[in-house]
Structures are given as structure tokens and as C-alpha cells.
Amino acid sequence: MTASHPLQEPGISSRITSPCILIIFGATGDLTARKIMPALYNLVREGQLPAQFASVAFARRDKNSEQFRCEMKEKITAFSRSGPLEEEVWNTFKEQIFYHRAEFHDDAGYESLKRLLNELDAKLGTRGNRLFYLSTQPAFFSLICKKLHQHQLLYDEAKIKHRFSRVIIEKPFGHDLASALALQQELRKFLVENQIFRIDHYLGKETVQNILVFRFANTIFEHLWNKRYVDHVQITVAEDMGVGTRGRFYEEEGLCRDILQNHMMQLLALIAMDPPVDLSSDAIHNEKVKILEALHFCPANLFQQTAVRGQYGPGYSGGRAAPGYREEENVSPDSLIETFVALRLFIDNPRWDRVPFYLRAGKRLPKKATEIAVVFKSPPEVLFTTPQMHQDPNVLALRIQPDEGISLKTNCKVPGPSSPIQPVKMDFRYSSYFGMSAPEAYERLICDAILGDRTLFAREDEVMASWKLFTPLLLRWQQETPEPFPNYAAGTWGPKAADRLMATDGHQWRLL
Ligand code: BG6
């Protein structure tokens, strides 16, 4: 048993998960190989899954369980955070992996799935508990839920209490506000909200969970956390990788739907929310949703002044030539899809009135780095007035990844008689302090879904509030021709317009 977590729903005190079967739809995709299977392997390795557990891969490709196991062994070896594969763990885990070939629309496939699950219940003692993980293209979410319902694979929670059936839904949940509402309406025909787990893997990251602990378990920051002391906030999600093999997905979604609408909104909500009344899932979601509903672009609807989009062209990444987005696999040669976004947002509430929140995210930037920086107001220049005594504003930077940690920039007198001032950093690093590799987000989230804890999953109203903010922008982008794409070279920090957005306000992006 692992220690209970401060952000765990009260009443769920044990991390020992119930017997259950995890059924992964779209299991031959990248996510299963890179994230889900390595996460399950590590959960088995750390004894966080019960012996009465199985995973069933539901996918269209023709293969059998033995072939699928061999493929997964390779992938776990390549992607597991815990180093070389431990044969003993693998030998236990592989017996819990099954492959079920079927089409998503094919009734016979769901009937044979039902038979397989019943057999596994009898053989392994999984007690009828089901966790369906929809790791497919978003277009299949409602079809799969409908079929699961038609074949009695989803239980009516009002009547059946002794076993559970839950559905994990990958992002993006909808394509805009209307489609998200329609999807939600479809799902609610077959499921109650408690059965729906909208995954946003950023919430499973240790450093993201720590935001609330850092803010509310320390007294020294909360009274500074407002418009009186904070000048602005910068949130960056930078990736050095391009879209790789996900060209088709990107052509449909683009970066705003992939990163901004979900991951970055969650980061922003956690950094800006008021303290929840307690640590229950609903209390936390209630505060987050207030922030998401209070967000707005300013001046409203003048997106050209508050939102910048970009697309990478050829350039260099990690010292090697890198193709432009339009040259990637399954991408149209004249695509207008964005791979970079920078925004200025405001939160309409007393705490944050007129404090700009700058967000930027992009593919093929110079490095991978996710950071939230709270930039405090500059001290009044009344005491230290000579040029050598220039004081930088204090900055509290929460490094979400990599090199996870927190640093506080302060001004310091350089030793010696001439007394110039220089900024210095107080730095905390998870790796040197705790000395262990944090569990992967998916490990935490899969366990939480088995436990029925929805704290770290997005609630319906959060998703809708976020779509309400972004839908007008996305619509405008669809109607307007962007400045000529590509407008930044791979391996650079995005289009110049992103710098101008900051410069207009007398700010600049932090050097990461
Ligand atoms: C996923 C996006 O949700 O998050 C990807 O679909 C992105 O495009 C990934 O690369 C980033 O996740 P992380 O955990 O590496 O920051």
C-alpha cells in the first residue's frame, strides 16, 4: 500500500485497488504502447494492482494475445520509467494481457467481448468490475458507449451497487462547444457522471498535484497571490518534438485543441483558483470551474490583439535538420493548422482583475519545458536607484517538467564595497530532494479510476467552460487566413508576433 495522497478524495483512504478488468479500445495506438501498458507494468511491479486484474486490448488489427504480448514487452522495455524490464514482473503481468480483435461498430465483437470478460471473471476473480478506456479517435467515443450499453456491458449504477463499470475518455472531449455538448448528451444516455472519467494526463503529474499543496499548505504565498502583488503570470508548454506520426490527428485538431483547451486550462485553473472548502473532488472542481468561467480575452473578440498562432517550417531540432509541419506524414502541403499558440487572458474576479495571464504552447520549440511563472510587481525605485542597483521583479517559477522543481528569484547584494544588485535563485529540485523518479501520470490516473476517485479528472462543467472560451477563437481562426504559414522555423521560440504580444504590455517571455 502506498501513502495516501493529500489530493485524494476523502473516504478513499486505501490505495489498494479493487479487482477489475481494464478494456482498452484502440489498443494498437501509440498511447497504449507508450503510456498505458508501461503504466500498468509499473503498477504491477509496485504491487498497486490486485492479482485479480486483467487488461483486454480491443482493436481492429488482426493478431492474437501472444503476438500482442510480445509487442507490448518491447514497448514496455522501451518506454517504462523503471529501467530494464524485470522478467519476474513481466511473467506475472503478461498473463493478465489479452487481445480481442473486433471492429468498433460490430455487434458480434461486443458479444464475444462479453463472453471473454465473463470467462476472465470466473478464472481470475475480477468480480464483474469493468473499466473501459477509450483511447480511440474522438469520433468513436459515443458509438463505443452506445454499443457497450446495448450489449449490457455498462451497468445501471442506480440498480447495481456491488460492481462497477466506468469509462475513461481521452481528450479532446469534443471539437468545440456544440460537439462537446452533443457528446455529453450522448454519453448521459448510457452513463451517469460518476461513471465518466475525462482524462487529462497533466492532472496526474506529481508537480501539477503539488500546485495546490504548495499554494495552500504554505502561509507565505497566499496573501501575495492576487492583483495587488502579482504583475502577470506566464504559462509555457514547450515541446521540442514535431507532430511525428500524429499528422492525421493534428490536421483534425491543431495545437489549441490538443494542449490549450485542456492541459493549459487545468494548469491555469489550479494556479488561479481560490482555496476549496475541503479536498473533496467536488470542492476542488467547484473552484476550478469558477476560474474557467471567469476567463476572457481582452479586448473581447479582438483576437488579433490577444491570440497568436503559428506553424513550424523546416529548421533544426537537437542539432539535426527537422522538416516543417507541412512536410510531416499525413499533413496537407498547404495546411493552415496551428502548431503554436500564444494568448493573453484575464480572469474576471476580484483576486485577478486586470492581471494578464500569458499562455504559450508549441511543437518544435528549442526544448521541452513546462513552466508556470508568477511574476511579482517590481519594487518601487526609491532606494536602489543607480543603474547597477537595477532590481528584477521577483519570480516564482514552478517547473512542471523536466527538471521538476520550484525556484524563487530574489535580488541580492553582490559582496563587496560597490554593492551592485544581482538577481539570485532559491531553487528546490524534486530529484535532489526526494531522490526518486515520480510515478507516471497514467499510473496515478488509472489507479484513481479503479478506485472511483474523480478528483484528478476533468468535470463536465470545466470542459464546457473551456470550450466556451475557445470556440469563438477557433471559429474566427477558421474564417480568417492566418499570416503566411509557416511563420517560425523548427527549433525556435515561435513566431515574432508572440514576442510582440508581450512587448505591447512591456513584458517578455521568460528564457527557458
Ligand atoms: C498530449 C498531446 O496530450 O500531451 C501531445 O496530445 C503532447 O501532443 C503530450 O505531446 C505532451 O505530454 P507531456 O506529458 O509529454 O507533456
PDB file of N, CA and C in Angstrom, residues 403-455:
ATOM      1  N   ASP A 403      13.186  18.461 -15.101  1.00  0.00           N
ATOM      2  CA  ASP A 403      13.903  19.112 -14.014  1.00  0.00           C
ATOM      3  C   ASP A 403      12.883  19.710 -13.028  1.00  0.00           C
ATOM      4  N   GLU A 404      11.936  18.878 -12.631  1.00  0.00           N
ATOM      5  CA  GLU A 404      10.815  19.301 -11.801  1.00  0.00           C
ATOM      6  C   GLU A 404      11.298  20.022 -10.542  1.00  0.00           C
ATOM      7  N   GLY A 405      10.687  21.148 -10.260  1.00  0.00           N
ATOM      8  CA  GLY A 405      11.095  21.873  -9.055  1.00  0.00           C
ATOM      9  C   GLY A 405      10.451  23.240  -8.988  1.00  0.00           C
ATOM     10  N   ILE A 406      10.904  24.021  -8.016  1.00  0.00           N
ATOM     11  CA  ILE A 406      10.341  25.355  -7.822  1.00  0.00           C
ATOM     12  C   ILE A 406      11.498  26.300  -7.553  1.00  0.00           C
ATOM     13  N   SER A 407      11.478  27.484  -8.187  1.00  0.00           N
ATOM     14  CA  SER A 407      12.551  28.427  -7.858  1.00  0.00           C
ATOM     15  C   SER A 407      11.961  29.801  -7.604  1.00  0.00           C
ATOM     16  N   LEU A 408      12.636  30.528  -6.741  1.00  0.00           N
ATOM     17  CA  LEU A 408      12.193  31.875  -6.405  1.00  0.00           C
ATOM     18  C   LEU A 408      13.344  32.834  -6.706  1.00  0.00           C
ATOM     19  N   LYS A 409      13.071  33.776  -7.592  1.00  0.00           N
ATOM     20  CA  LYS A 409      14.123  34.749  -7.924  1.00  0.00           C
ATOM     21  C   LYS A 409      14.006  35.951  -6.996  1.00  0.00           C
ATOM     22  N   THR A 410      15.118  36.273  -6.339  1.00  0.00           N
ATOM     23  CA  THR A 410      15.124  37.454  -5.463  1.00  0.00           C
ATOM     24  C   THR A 410      16.336  38.318  -5.839  1.00  0.00           C
ATOM     25  N   ASN A 411      16.386  39.526  -5.323  1.00  0.00           N
ATOM     26  CA  ASN A 411      17.535  40.403  -5.589  1.00  0.00           C
ATOM     27  C   ASN A 411      18.501  40.335  -4.413  1.00  0.00           C
ATOM     28  N   CYS A 412      19.771  40.382  -4.732  1.00  0.00           N
ATOM     29  CA  CYS A 412      20.764  40.179  -3.684  1.00  0.00           C
ATOM     30  C   CYS A 412      21.930  41.141  -3.881  1.00  0.00           C
ATOM     31  N   LYS A 413      22.499  41.576  -2.793  1.00  0.00           N
ATOM     32  CA  LYS A 413      23.672  42.457  -2.890  1.00  0.00           C
ATOM     33  C   LYS A 413      24.897  41.606  -3.231  1.00  0.00           C
ATOM     34  N   VAL A 414      25.617  41.999  -4.249  1.00  0.00           N
ATOM     35  CA  VAL A 414      26.852  41.288  -4.578  1.00  0.00           C
ATOM     36  C   VAL A 414      27.871  41.659  -3.500  1.00  0.00           C
ATOM     37  N   PRO A 415      28.586  40.661  -2.913  1.00  0.00           N
ATOM     38  CA  PRO A 415      29.527  41.005  -1.840  1.00  0.00           C
ATOM     39  C   PRO A 415      30.580  42.015  -2.320  1.00  0.00           C
ATOM     40  N   GLY A 416      30.963  42.914  -1.454  1.00  0.00           N
ATOM     41  CA  GLY A 416      31.994  43.906  -1.804  1.00  0.00           C
ATOM     42  C   GLY A 416      31.481  45.310  -1.565  1.00  0.00           C
ATOM     43  N   PRO A 417      32.387  46.269  -1.597  1.00  0.00           N
ATOM     44  CA  PRO A 417      32.009  47.646  -1.234  1.00  0.00           C
ATOM     45  C   PRO A 417      31.128  48.361  -2.253  1.00  0.00           C
ATOM     46  N   SER A 418      31.186  47.942  -3.550  1.00  0.00           N
ATOM     47  CA  SER A 418      30.428  48.747  -4.522  1.00  0.00           C
ATOM     48  C   SER A 418      28.929  48.418  -4.529  1.00  0.00           C
ATOM     49  N   SER A 419      28.576  47.308  -3.928  1.00  0.00           N
ATOM     50  CA  SER A 419      27.177  46.939  -3.687  1.00  0.00           C
ATOM     51  C   SER A 419      26.237  46.901  -4.879  1.00  0.00           C
ATOM     52  N   PRO A 420      26.638  46.372  -6.033  1.00  0.00           N
ATOM     53  CA  PRO A 420      25.610  46.226  -7.068  1.00  0.00           C
ATOM     54  C   PRO A 420      24.602  45.151  -6.649  1.00  0.00           C
ATOM     55  N   ILE A 421      23.475  45.189  -7.319  1.00  0.00           N
ATOM     56  CA  ILE A 421      22.433  44.208  -7.000  1.00  0.00           C
ATOM     57  C   ILE A 421      22.358  43.191  -8.129  1.00  0.00           C
ATOM     58  N   GLN A 422      22.184  41.954  -7.756  1.00  0.00           N
ATOM     59  CA  GLN A 422      22.101  40.907  -8.770  1.00  0.00           C
ATOM     60  C   GLN A 422      20.972  39.939  -8.406  1.00  0.00           C
ATOM     61  N   PRO A 423      20.204  39.499  -9.392  1.00  0.00           N
ATOM     62  CA  PRO A 423      19.179  38.514  -9.052  1.00  0.00           C
ATOM     63  C   PRO A 423      19.792  37.146  -8.745  1.00  0.00           C
ATOM     64  N   VAL A 424      19.281  36.481  -7.737  1.00  0.00           N
ATOM     65  CA  VAL A 424      19.741  35.115  -7.404  1.00  0.00           C
ATOM     66  C   VAL A 424      18.505  34.230  -7.280  1.00  0.00           C
ATOM     67  N   LYS A 425      18.738  32.918  -7.326  1.00  0.00           N
ATOM     68  CA  LYS A 425      17.594  32.000  -7.271  1.00  0.00           C
ATOM     69  C   LYS A 425      17.680  31.068  -6.088  1.00  0.00           C
ATOM     70  N   MET A 426      16.575  30.897  -5.394  1.00  0.00           N
ATOM     71  CA  MET A 426      16.477  29.816  -4.414  1.00  0.00           C
ATOM     72  C   MET A 426      15.786  28.694  -5.155  1.00  0.00           C
ATOM     73  N   ASP A 427      16.395  27.542  -5.127  1.00  0.00           N
ATOM     74  CA  ASP A 427      15.916  26.501  -6.025  1.00  0.00           C
ATOM     75  C   ASP A 427      15.652  25.186  -5.293  1.00  0.00           C
ATOM     76  N   PHE A 428      14.501  24.622  -5.532  1.00  0.00           N
ATOM     77  CA  PHE A 428      14.198  23.291  -4.988  1.00  0.00           C
ATOM     78  C   PHE A 428      14.028  22.341  -6.167  1.00  0.00           C
ATOM     79  N   ARG A 429      14.698  21.196  -6.108  1.00  0.00           N
ATOM     80  CA  ARG A 429      14.579  20.199  -7.184  1.00  0.00           C
ATOM     81  C   ARG A 429      14.046  18.906  -6.599  1.00  0.00           C
ATOM     82  N   TYR A 430      13.000  18.410  -7.219  1.00  0.00           N
ATOM     83  CA  TYR A 430      12.432  17.146  -6.735  1.00  0.00           C
ATOM     84  C   TYR A 430      13.493  16.047  -6.708  1.00  0.00           C
ATOM     85  N   SER A 431      14.295  15.968  -7.803  1.00  0.00           N
ATOM     86  CA  SER A 431      15.207  14.828  -7.921  1.00  0.00           C
ATOM     87  C   SER A 431      16.242  14.843  -6.817  1.00  0.00           C
ATOM     88  N   SER A 432      16.789  16.039  -6.490  1.00  0.00           N
ATOM     89  CA  SER A 432      17.823  16.007  -5.456  1.00  0.00           C
ATOM     90  C   SER A 432      17.203  15.903  -4.069  1.00  0.00           C
ATOM     91  N   TYR A 433      15.985  16.401  -3.898  1.00  0.00           N
ATOM     92  CA  TYR A 433      15.399  16.357  -2.554  1.00  0.00           C
ATOM     93  C   TYR A 433      14.787  14.993  -2.251  1.00  0.00           C
ATOM     94  N   PHE A 434      13.981  14.503  -3.178  1.00  0.00           N
ATOM     95  CA  PHE A 434      13.288  13.233  -2.903  1.00  0.00           C
ATOM     96  C   PHE A 434      14.027  12.023  -3.482  1.00  0.00           C
ATOM     97  N   GLY A 435      14.919  12.297  -4.461  1.00  0.00           N
ATOM     98  CA  GLY A 435      15.781  11.244  -4.986  1.00  0.00           C
ATOM     99  C   GLY A 435      15.077  10.039  -5.571  1.00  0.00           C
ATOM    100  N   MET A 436      13.902  10.197  -6.110  1.00  0.00           N
ATOM    101  CA  MET A 436      13.267   9.036  -6.745  1.00  0.00           C
ATOM    102  C   MET A 436      12.490   9.513  -7.963  1.00  0.00           C
ATOM    103  N   SER A 437      12.269   8.594  -8.888  1.00  0.00           N
ATOM    104  CA  SER A 437      11.529   9.036 -10.074  1.00  0.00           C
ATOM    105  C   SER A 437      10.036   9.006  -9.750  1.00  0.00           C
ATOM    106  N   ALA A 438       9.375  10.104 -10.071  1.00  0.00           N
ATOM    107  CA  ALA A 438       7.948  10.198  -9.758  1.00  0.00           C
ATOM    108  C   ALA A 438       7.173   9.225 -10.630  1.00  0.00           C
ATOM    109  N   PRO A 439       6.060   8.683 -10.107  1.00  0.00           N
ATOM    110  CA  PRO A 439       5.256   7.810 -10.960  1.00  0.00           C
ATOM    111  C   PRO A 439       4.728   8.572 -12.161  1.00  0.00           C
ATOM    112  N   GLU A 440       4.550   7.875 -13.250  1.00  0.00           N
ATOM    113  CA  GLU A 440       3.966   8.477 -14.453  1.00  0.00           C
ATOM    114  C   GLU A 440       2.525   8.868 -14.178  1.00  0.00           C
ATOM    115  N   ALA A 441       2.105   9.950 -14.834  1.00  0.00           N
ATOM    116  CA  ALA A 441       0.732  10.433 -14.641  1.00  0.00           C
ATOM    117  C   ALA A 441      -0.297   9.313 -14.850  1.00  0.00           C
ATOM    118  N   TYR A 442      -0.072   8.487 -15.873  1.00  0.00           N
ATOM    119  CA  TYR A 442      -1.073   7.457 -16.186  1.00  0.00           C
ATOM    120  C   TYR A 442      -1.190   6.404 -15.087  1.00  0.00           C
ATOM    121  N   GLU A 443      -0.128   6.182 -14.354  1.00  0.00           N
ATOM    122  CA  GLU A 443      -0.201   5.208 -13.252  1.00  0.00           C
ATOM    123  C   GLU A 443      -1.195   5.717 -12.222  1.00  0.00           C
ATOM    124  N   ARG A 444      -0.990   6.957 -11.832  1.00  0.00           N
ATOM    125  CA  ARG A 444      -1.863   7.549 -10.825  1.00  0.00           C
ATOM    126  C   ARG A 444      -3.334   7.565 -11.294  1.00  0.00           C
ATOM    127  N   LEU A 445      -3.507   7.953 -12.560  1.00  0.00           N
ATOM    128  CA  LEU A 445      -4.877   8.157 -13.040  1.00  0.00           C
ATOM    129  C   LEU A 445      -5.618   6.835 -13.231  1.00  0.00           C
ATOM    130  N   ILE A 446      -4.924   5.815 -13.705  1.00  0.00           N
ATOM    131  CA  ILE A 446      -5.604   4.517 -13.866  1.00  0.00           C
ATOM    132  C   ILE A 446      -6.004   3.989 -12.491  1.00  0.00           C
ATOM    133  N   CYS A 447      -5.115   4.108 -11.528  1.00  0.00           N
ATOM    134  CA  CYS A 447      -5.444   3.667 -10.158  1.00  0.00           C
ATOM    135  C   CYS A 447      -6.645   4.435  -9.630  1.00  0.00           C
ATOM    136  N   ASP A 448      -6.633   5.751  -9.832  1.00  0.00           N
ATOM    137  CA  ASP A 448      -7.740   6.572  -9.324  1.00  0.00           C
ATOM    138  C   ASP A 448      -9.060   6.163  -9.970  1.00  0.00           C
ATOM    139  N   ALA A 449      -9.014   5.853 -11.258  1.00  0.00           N
ATOM    140  CA  ALA A 449     -10.258   5.457 -11.941  1.00  0.00           C
ATOM    141  C   ALA A 449     -10.754   4.127 -11.372  1.00  0.00           C
ATOM    142  N   ILE A 450      -9.844   3.214 -11.068  1.00  0.00           N
ATOM    143  CA  ILE A 450     -10.279   1.934 -10.478  1.00  0.00           C
ATOM    144  C   ILE A 450     -10.857   2.190  -9.079  1.00  0.00           C
ATOM    145  N   LEU A 451     -10.263   3.157  -8.386  1.00  0.00           N
ATOM    146  CA  LEU A 451     -10.766   3.486  -7.041  1.00  0.00           C
ATOM    147  C   LEU A 451     -12.051   4.315  -7.082  1.00  0.00           C
ATOM    148  N   GLY A 452     -12.363   4.847  -8.249  1.00  0.00           N
ATOM    149  CA  GLY A 452     -13.567   5.681  -8.370  1.00  0.00           C
ATOM    150  C   GLY A 452     -13.343   7.109  -7.909  1.00  0.00           C
ATOM    151  N   ASP A 453     -12.077   7.545  -7.846  1.00  0.00           N
ATOM    152  CA  ASP A 453     -11.760   8.900  -7.390  1.00  0.00           C
ATOM    153  C   ASP A 453     -11.634   9.826  -8.606  1.00  0.00           C
ATOM    154  N   ARG A 454     -12.531  10.804  -8.716  1.00  0.00           N
ATOM    155  CA  ARG A 454     -12.570  11.644  -9.922  1.00  0.00           C
ATOM    156  C   ARG A 454     -11.869  12.989  -9.732  1.00  0.00           C
ATOM    157  N   THR A 455     -11.189  13.142  -8.608  1.00  0.00           N
ATOM    158  CA  THR A 455     -10.546  14.432  -8.323  1.00  0.00           C
ATOM    159  C   THR A 455      -9.623  14.877  -9.461  1.00  0.00           C
TER     160      THR A 455
END
